[in-house]
PDB file of C-alpha atoms in Angstrom:
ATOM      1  CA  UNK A   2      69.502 183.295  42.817  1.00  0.00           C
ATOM      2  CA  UNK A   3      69.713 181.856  38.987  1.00  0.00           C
ATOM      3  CA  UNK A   4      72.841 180.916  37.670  1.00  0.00           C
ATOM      4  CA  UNK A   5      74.210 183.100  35.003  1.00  0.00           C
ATOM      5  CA  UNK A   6      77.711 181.072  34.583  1.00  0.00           C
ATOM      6  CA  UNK A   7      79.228 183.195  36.866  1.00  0.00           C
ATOM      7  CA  UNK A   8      80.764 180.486  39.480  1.00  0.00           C
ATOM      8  CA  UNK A   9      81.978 181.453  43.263  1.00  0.00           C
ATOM      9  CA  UNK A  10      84.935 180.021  45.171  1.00  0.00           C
ATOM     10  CA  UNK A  11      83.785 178.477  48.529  1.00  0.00           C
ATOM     11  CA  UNK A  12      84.866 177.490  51.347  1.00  0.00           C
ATOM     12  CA  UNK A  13      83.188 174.669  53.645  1.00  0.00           C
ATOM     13  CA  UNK A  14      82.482 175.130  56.905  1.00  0.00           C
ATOM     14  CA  UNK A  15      81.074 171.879  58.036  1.00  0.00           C
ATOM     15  CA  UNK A  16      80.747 168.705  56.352  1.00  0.00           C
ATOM     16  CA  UNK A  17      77.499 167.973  54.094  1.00  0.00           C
ATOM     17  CA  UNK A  18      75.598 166.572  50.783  1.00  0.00           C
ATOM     18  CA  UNK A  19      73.590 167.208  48.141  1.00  0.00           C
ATOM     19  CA  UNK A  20      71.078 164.596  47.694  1.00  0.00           C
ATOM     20  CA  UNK A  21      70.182 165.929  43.829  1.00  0.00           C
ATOM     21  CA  UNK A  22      73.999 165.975  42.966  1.00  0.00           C
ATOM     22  CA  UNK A  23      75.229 163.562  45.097  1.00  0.00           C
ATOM     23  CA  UNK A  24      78.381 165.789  46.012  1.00  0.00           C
ATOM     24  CA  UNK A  25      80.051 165.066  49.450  1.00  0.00           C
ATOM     25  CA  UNK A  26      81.864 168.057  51.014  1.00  0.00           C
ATOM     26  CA  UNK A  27      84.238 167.636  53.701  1.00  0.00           C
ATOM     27  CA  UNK A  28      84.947 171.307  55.984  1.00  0.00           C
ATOM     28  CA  UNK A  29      87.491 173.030  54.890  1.00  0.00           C
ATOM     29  CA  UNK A  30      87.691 171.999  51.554  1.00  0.00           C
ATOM     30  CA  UNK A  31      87.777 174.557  48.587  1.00  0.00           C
ATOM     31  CA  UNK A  32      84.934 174.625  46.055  1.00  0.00           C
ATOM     32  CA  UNK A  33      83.845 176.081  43.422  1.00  0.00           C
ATOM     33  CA  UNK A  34      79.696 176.294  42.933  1.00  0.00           C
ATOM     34  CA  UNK A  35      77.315 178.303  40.531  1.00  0.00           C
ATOM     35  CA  UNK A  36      75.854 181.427  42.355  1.00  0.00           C
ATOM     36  CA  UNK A  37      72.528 179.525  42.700  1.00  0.00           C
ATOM     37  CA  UNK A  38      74.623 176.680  44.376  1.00  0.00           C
ATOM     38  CA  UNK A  39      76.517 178.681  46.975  1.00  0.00           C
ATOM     39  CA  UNK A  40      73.504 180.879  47.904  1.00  0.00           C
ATOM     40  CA  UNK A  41      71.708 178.150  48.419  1.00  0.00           C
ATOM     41  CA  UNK A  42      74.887 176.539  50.508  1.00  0.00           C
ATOM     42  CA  UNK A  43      75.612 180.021  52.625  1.00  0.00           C
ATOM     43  CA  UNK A  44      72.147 180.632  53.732  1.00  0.00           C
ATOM     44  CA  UNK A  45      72.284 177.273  55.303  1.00  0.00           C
ATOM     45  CA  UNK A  46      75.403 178.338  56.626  1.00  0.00           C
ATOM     46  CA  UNK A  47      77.299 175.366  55.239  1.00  0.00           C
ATOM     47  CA  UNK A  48      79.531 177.237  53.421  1.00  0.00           C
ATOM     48  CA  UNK A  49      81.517 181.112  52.978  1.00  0.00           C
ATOM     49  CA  UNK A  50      83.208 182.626  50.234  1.00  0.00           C
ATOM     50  CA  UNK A  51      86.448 181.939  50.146  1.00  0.00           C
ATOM     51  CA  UNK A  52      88.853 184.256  51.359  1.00  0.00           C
ATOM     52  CA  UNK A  53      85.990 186.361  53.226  1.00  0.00           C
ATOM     53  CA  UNK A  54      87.493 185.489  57.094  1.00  0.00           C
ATOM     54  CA  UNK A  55      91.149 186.818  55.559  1.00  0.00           C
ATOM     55  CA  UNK A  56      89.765 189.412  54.115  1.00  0.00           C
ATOM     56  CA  UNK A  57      89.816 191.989  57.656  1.00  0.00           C
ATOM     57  CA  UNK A  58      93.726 190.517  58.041  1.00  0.00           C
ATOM     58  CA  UNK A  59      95.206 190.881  54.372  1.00  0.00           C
ATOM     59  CA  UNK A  60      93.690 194.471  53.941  1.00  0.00           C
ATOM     60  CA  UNK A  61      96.296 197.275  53.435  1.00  0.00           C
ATOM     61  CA  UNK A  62      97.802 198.905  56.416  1.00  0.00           C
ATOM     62  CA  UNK A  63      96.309 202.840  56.189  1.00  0.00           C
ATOM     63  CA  UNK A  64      99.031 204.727  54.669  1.00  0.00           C
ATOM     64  CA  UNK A  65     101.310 206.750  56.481  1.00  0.00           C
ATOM     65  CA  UNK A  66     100.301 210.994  55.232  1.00  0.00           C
ATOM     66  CA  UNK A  67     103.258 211.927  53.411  1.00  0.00           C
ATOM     67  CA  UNK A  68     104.837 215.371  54.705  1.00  0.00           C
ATOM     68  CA  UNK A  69     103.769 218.543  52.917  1.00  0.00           C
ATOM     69  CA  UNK A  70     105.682 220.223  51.120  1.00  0.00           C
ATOM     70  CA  UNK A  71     105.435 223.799  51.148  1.00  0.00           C
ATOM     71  CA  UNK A  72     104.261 225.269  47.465  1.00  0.00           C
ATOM     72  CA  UNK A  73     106.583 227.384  45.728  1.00  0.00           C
ATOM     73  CA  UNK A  74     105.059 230.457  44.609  1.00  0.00           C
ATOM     74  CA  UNK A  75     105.991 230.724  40.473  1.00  0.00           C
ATOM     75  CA  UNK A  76     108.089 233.865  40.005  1.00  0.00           C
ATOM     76  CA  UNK A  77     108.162 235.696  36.554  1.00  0.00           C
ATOM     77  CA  UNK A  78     111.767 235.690  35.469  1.00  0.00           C
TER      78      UNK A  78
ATOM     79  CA  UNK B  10      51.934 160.055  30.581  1.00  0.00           C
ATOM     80  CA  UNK B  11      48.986 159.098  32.004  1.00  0.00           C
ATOM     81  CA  UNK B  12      48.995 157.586  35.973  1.00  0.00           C
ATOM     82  CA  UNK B  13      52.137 157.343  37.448  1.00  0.00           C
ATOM     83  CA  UNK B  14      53.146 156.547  41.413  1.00  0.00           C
ATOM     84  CA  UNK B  15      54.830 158.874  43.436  1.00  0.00           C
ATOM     85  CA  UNK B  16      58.002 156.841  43.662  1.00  0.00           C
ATOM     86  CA  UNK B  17      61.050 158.952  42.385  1.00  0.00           C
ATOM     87  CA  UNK B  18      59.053 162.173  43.504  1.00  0.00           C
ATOM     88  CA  UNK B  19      61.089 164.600  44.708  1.00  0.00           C
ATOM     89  CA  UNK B  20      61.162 168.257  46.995  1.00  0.00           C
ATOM     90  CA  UNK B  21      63.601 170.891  46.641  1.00  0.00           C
ATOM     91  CA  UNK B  22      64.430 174.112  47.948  1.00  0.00           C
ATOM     92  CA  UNK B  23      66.050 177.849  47.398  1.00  0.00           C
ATOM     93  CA  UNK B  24      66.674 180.458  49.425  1.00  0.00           C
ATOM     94  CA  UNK B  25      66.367 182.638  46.621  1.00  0.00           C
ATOM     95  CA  UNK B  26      62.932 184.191  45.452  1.00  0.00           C
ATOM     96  CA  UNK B  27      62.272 184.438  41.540  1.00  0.00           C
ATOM     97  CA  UNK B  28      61.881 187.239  39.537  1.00  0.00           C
ATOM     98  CA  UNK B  29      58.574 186.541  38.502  1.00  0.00           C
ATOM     99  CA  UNK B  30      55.930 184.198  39.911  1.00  0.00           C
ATOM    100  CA  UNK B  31      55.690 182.174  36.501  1.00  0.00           C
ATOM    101  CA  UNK B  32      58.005 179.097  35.283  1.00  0.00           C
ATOM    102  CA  UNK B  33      60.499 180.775  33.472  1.00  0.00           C
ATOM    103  CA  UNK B  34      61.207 182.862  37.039  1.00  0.00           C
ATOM    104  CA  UNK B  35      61.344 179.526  38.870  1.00  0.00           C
ATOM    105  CA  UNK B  36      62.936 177.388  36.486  1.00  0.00           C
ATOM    106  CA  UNK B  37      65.869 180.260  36.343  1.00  0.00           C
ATOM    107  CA  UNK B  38      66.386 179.567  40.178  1.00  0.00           C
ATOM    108  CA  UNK B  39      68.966 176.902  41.559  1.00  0.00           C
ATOM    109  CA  UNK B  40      67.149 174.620  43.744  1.00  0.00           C
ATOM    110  CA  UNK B  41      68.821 171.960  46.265  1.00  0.00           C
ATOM    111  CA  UNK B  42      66.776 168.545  46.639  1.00  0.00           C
ATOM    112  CA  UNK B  43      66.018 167.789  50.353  1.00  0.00           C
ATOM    113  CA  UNK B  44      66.967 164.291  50.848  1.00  0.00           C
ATOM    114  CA  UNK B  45      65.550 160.844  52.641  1.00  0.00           C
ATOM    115  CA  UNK B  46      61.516 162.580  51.984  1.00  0.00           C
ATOM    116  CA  UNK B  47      59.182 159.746  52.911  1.00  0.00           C
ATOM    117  CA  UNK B  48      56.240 161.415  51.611  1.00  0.00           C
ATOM    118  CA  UNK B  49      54.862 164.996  50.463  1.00  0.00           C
ATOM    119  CA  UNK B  50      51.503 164.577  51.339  1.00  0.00           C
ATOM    120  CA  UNK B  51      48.552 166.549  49.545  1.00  0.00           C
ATOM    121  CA  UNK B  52      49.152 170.112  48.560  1.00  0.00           C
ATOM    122  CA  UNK B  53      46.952 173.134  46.609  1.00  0.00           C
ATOM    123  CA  UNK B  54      44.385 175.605  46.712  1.00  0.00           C
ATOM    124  CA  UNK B  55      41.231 175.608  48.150  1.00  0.00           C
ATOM    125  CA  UNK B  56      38.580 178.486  48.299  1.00  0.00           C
ATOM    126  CA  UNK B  57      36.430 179.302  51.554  1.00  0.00           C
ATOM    127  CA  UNK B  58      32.756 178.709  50.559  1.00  0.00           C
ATOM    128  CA  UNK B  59      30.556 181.752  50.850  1.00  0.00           C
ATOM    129  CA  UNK B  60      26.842 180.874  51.201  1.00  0.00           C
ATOM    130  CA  UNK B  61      23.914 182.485  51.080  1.00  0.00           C
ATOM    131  CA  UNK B  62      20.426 181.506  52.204  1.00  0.00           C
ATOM    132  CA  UNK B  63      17.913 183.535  50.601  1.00  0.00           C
ATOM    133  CA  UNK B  64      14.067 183.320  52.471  1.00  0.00           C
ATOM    134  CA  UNK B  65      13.305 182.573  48.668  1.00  0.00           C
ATOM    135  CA  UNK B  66      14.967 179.538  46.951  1.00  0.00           C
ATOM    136  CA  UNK B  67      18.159 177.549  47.186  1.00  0.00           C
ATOM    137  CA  UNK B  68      21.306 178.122  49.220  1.00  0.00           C
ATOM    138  CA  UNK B  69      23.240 179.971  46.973  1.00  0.00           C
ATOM    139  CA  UNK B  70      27.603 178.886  47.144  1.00  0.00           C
ATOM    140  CA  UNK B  71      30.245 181.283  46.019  1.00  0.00           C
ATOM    141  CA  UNK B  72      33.932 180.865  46.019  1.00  0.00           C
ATOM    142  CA  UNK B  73      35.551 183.027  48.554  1.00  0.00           C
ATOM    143  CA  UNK B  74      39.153 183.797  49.150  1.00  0.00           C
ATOM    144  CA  UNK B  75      41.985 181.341  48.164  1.00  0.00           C
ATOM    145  CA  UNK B  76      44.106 179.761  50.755  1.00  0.00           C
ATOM    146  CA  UNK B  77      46.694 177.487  48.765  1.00  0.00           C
ATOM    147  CA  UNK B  78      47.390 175.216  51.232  1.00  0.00           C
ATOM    148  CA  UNK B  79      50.185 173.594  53.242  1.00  0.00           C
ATOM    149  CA  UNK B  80      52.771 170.601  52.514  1.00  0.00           C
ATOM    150  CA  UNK B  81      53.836 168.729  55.382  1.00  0.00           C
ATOM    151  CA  UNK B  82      56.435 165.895  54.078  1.00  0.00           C
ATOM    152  CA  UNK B  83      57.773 163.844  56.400  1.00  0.00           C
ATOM    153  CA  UNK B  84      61.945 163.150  56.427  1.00  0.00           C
ATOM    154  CA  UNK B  85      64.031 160.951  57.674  1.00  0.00           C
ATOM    155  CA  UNK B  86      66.613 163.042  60.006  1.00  0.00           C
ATOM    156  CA  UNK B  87      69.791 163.584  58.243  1.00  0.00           C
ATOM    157  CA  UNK B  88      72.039 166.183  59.821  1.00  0.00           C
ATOM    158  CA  UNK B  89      74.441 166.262  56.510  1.00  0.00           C
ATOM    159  CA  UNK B  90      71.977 166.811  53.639  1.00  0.00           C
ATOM    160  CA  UNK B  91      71.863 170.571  52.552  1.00  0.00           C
ATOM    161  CA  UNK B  92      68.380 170.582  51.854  1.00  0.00           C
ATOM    162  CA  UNK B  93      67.262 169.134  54.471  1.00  0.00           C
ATOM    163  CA  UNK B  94      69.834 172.324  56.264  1.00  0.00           C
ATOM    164  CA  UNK B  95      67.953 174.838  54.275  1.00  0.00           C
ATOM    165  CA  UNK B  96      64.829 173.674  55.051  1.00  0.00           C
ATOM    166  CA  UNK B  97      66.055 173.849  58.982  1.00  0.00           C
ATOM    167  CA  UNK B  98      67.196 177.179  57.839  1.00  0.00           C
ATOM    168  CA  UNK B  99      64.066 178.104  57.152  1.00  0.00           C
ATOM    169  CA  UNK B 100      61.831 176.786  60.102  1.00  0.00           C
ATOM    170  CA  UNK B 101      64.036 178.244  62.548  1.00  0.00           C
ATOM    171  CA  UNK B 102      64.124 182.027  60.592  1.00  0.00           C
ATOM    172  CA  UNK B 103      62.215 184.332  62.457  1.00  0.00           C
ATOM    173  CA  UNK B 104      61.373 186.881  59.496  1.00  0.00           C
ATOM    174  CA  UNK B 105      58.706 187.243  56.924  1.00  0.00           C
ATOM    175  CA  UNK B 106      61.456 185.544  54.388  1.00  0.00           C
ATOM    176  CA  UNK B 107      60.014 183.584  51.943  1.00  0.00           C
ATOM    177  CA  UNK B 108      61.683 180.123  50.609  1.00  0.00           C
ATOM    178  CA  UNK B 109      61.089 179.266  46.940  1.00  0.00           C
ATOM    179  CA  UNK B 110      59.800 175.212  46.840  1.00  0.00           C
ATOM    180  CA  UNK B 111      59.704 172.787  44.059  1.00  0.00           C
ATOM    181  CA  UNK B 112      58.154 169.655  43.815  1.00  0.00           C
ATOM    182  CA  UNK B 113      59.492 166.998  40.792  1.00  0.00           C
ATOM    183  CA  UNK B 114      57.022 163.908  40.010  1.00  0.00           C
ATOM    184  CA  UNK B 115      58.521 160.592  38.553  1.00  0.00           C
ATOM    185  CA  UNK B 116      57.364 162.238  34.491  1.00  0.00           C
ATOM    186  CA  UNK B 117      59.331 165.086  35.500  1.00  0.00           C
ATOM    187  CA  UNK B 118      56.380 167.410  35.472  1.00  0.00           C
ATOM    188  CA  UNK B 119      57.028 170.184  37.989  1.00  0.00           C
ATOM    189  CA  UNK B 120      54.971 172.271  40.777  1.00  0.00           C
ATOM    190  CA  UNK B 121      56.909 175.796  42.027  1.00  0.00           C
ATOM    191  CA  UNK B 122      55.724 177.582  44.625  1.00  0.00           C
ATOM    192  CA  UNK B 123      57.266 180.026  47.953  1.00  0.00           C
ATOM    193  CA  UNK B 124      56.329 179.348  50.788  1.00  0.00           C
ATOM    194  CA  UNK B 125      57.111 179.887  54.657  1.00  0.00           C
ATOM    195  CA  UNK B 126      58.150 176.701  57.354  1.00  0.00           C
ATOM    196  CA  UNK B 127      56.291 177.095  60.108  1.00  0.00           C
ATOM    197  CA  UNK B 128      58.119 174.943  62.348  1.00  0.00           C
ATOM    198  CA  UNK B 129      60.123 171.095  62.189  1.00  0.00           C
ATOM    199  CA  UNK B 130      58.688 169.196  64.741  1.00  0.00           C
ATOM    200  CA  UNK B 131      60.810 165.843  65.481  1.00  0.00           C
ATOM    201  CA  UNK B 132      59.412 162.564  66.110  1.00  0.00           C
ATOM    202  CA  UNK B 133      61.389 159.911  67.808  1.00  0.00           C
ATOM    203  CA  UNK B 134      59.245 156.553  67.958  1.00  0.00           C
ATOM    204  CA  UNK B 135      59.960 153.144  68.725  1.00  0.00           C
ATOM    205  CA  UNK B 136      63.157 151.555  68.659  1.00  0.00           C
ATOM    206  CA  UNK B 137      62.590 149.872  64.831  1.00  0.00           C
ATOM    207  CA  UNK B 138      61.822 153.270  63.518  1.00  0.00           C
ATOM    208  CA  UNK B 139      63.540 156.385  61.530  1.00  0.00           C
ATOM    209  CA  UNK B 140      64.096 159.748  63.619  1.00  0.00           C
ATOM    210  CA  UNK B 141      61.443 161.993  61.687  1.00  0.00           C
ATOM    211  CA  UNK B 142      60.835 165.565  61.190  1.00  0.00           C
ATOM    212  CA  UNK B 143      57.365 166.655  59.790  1.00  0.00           C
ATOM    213  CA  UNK B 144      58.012 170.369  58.798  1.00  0.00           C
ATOM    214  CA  UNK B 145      55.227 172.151  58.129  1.00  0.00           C
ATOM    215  CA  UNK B 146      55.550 174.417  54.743  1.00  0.00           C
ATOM    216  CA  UNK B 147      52.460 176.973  54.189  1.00  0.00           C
ATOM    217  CA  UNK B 148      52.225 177.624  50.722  1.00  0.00           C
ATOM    218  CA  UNK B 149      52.118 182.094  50.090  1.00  0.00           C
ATOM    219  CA  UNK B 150      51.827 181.797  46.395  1.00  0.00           C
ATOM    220  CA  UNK B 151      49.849 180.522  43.621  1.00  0.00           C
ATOM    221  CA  UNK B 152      51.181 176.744  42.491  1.00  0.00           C
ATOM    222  CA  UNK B 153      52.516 177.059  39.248  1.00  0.00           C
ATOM    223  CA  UNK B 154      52.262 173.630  37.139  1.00  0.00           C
ATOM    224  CA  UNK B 155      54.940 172.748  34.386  1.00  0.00           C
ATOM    225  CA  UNK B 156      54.002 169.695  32.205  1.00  0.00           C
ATOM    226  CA  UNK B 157      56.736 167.011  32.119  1.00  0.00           C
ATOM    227  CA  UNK B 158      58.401 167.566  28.526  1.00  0.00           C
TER     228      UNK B 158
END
């Protein structure tokens, strides 16, 4: 993937470095990386996007169907 | 710059292919150096020779099809260095996937290529030596050269 600017929050899932950066990660620490970066990172499985494993937990209960309400036929006064 | 050693040489890979098979499609891609590399080794094309022996003259030699070779570094085991994770990554995946390479020289002048891992084999010698892996990295696409700048 190229890096267009556009930067994604990680999260680090076991510890690792880059030898070309010389960036240490420790697991469970918050990062953020370029899209090249973290593609690079997840498909070694080093790292997810943060907030992913939450994601199935923190998602809106299904809301309750509200009762309906008869319509009220219009009548010409 | 003429001669140079290959001190400060360098591999890297990406998982992610370019969108086109030139330098400004690899030099777009992010790349991840793969650390403790002890050598590259020889890498690049080479065409089967097609000959022909007429009952009449010389053996005629034409080039045949291109096969652009294979790069088998060899790395000093280290479980904590992404690229050398990726590269893992990539011996061990069973698909057709192909992993996008690229090899730095001390100028900075640059070689690109994809290519597939065929396997990682590890070599543990005697007791006064580095835990090794020789991966073995078939090259799929044409080398493209970039001149240092």
């Amino acid at each position: 993937m190229s890096d267009t600017g556009k930067t994604v929050r990680a999260t680090v899932k076991s510890d690792f470095n880059d030898a070309g950066t010389e960036r240490k990660f420790a697991a469970g620490e918050t990062h953020e990386l370029t899209a090249g970066e973290f593609e690079n990172y997840r498909a070694a499985g080093l790292v997810e996007a943060t907030g992913k494993a939450d994601a199935a937990d923190t998602s809106k209960p299904a809301r309750a169907k509200r009762p309906r309400t008869p319509r009220v036929a219009k009548t010409a006064s | 710059m003429g001669s140079q050693t290959a001190a400060g040489s360098s591999l890297a890979i990406s998982a992610a292919t370019p969108a086109t098979l030139d330098a400004a499609g690899y030099t777009a891609l992010t790349f991840t150096d793969i650390g403790q590399v002890e050598k590259l080794g020889s890498f690049g094309a080479s065409f089967a020779k097609v000959e022909f022996q007429p009952l009449k003259g010389a053996k005629q030699k034409y080039k045949g099809s291109a096969d652009y070779g294979a790069l088998q570094p060899s790395i000093a085991i280290d479980s904590v260095d992404a690229g050398q994770t990726i590269l893992q990554t990539a011996s061990d995946d069973e698909t057709q996937k192909l992993y996008s390479f690229r090899v730095t020289y001390q100028d900075g002048a640059k070689r690109f290529f994809q290519g597939r891992s065929f396997g990682s084999p590890e070599t543990a010698d005697g007791a006064d030596s580095m835990l090794m892996a020789t991966p073995t990295i078939e090259i799929c696409t044409k080398v493209v050269k970039v001149a240092a700048t």
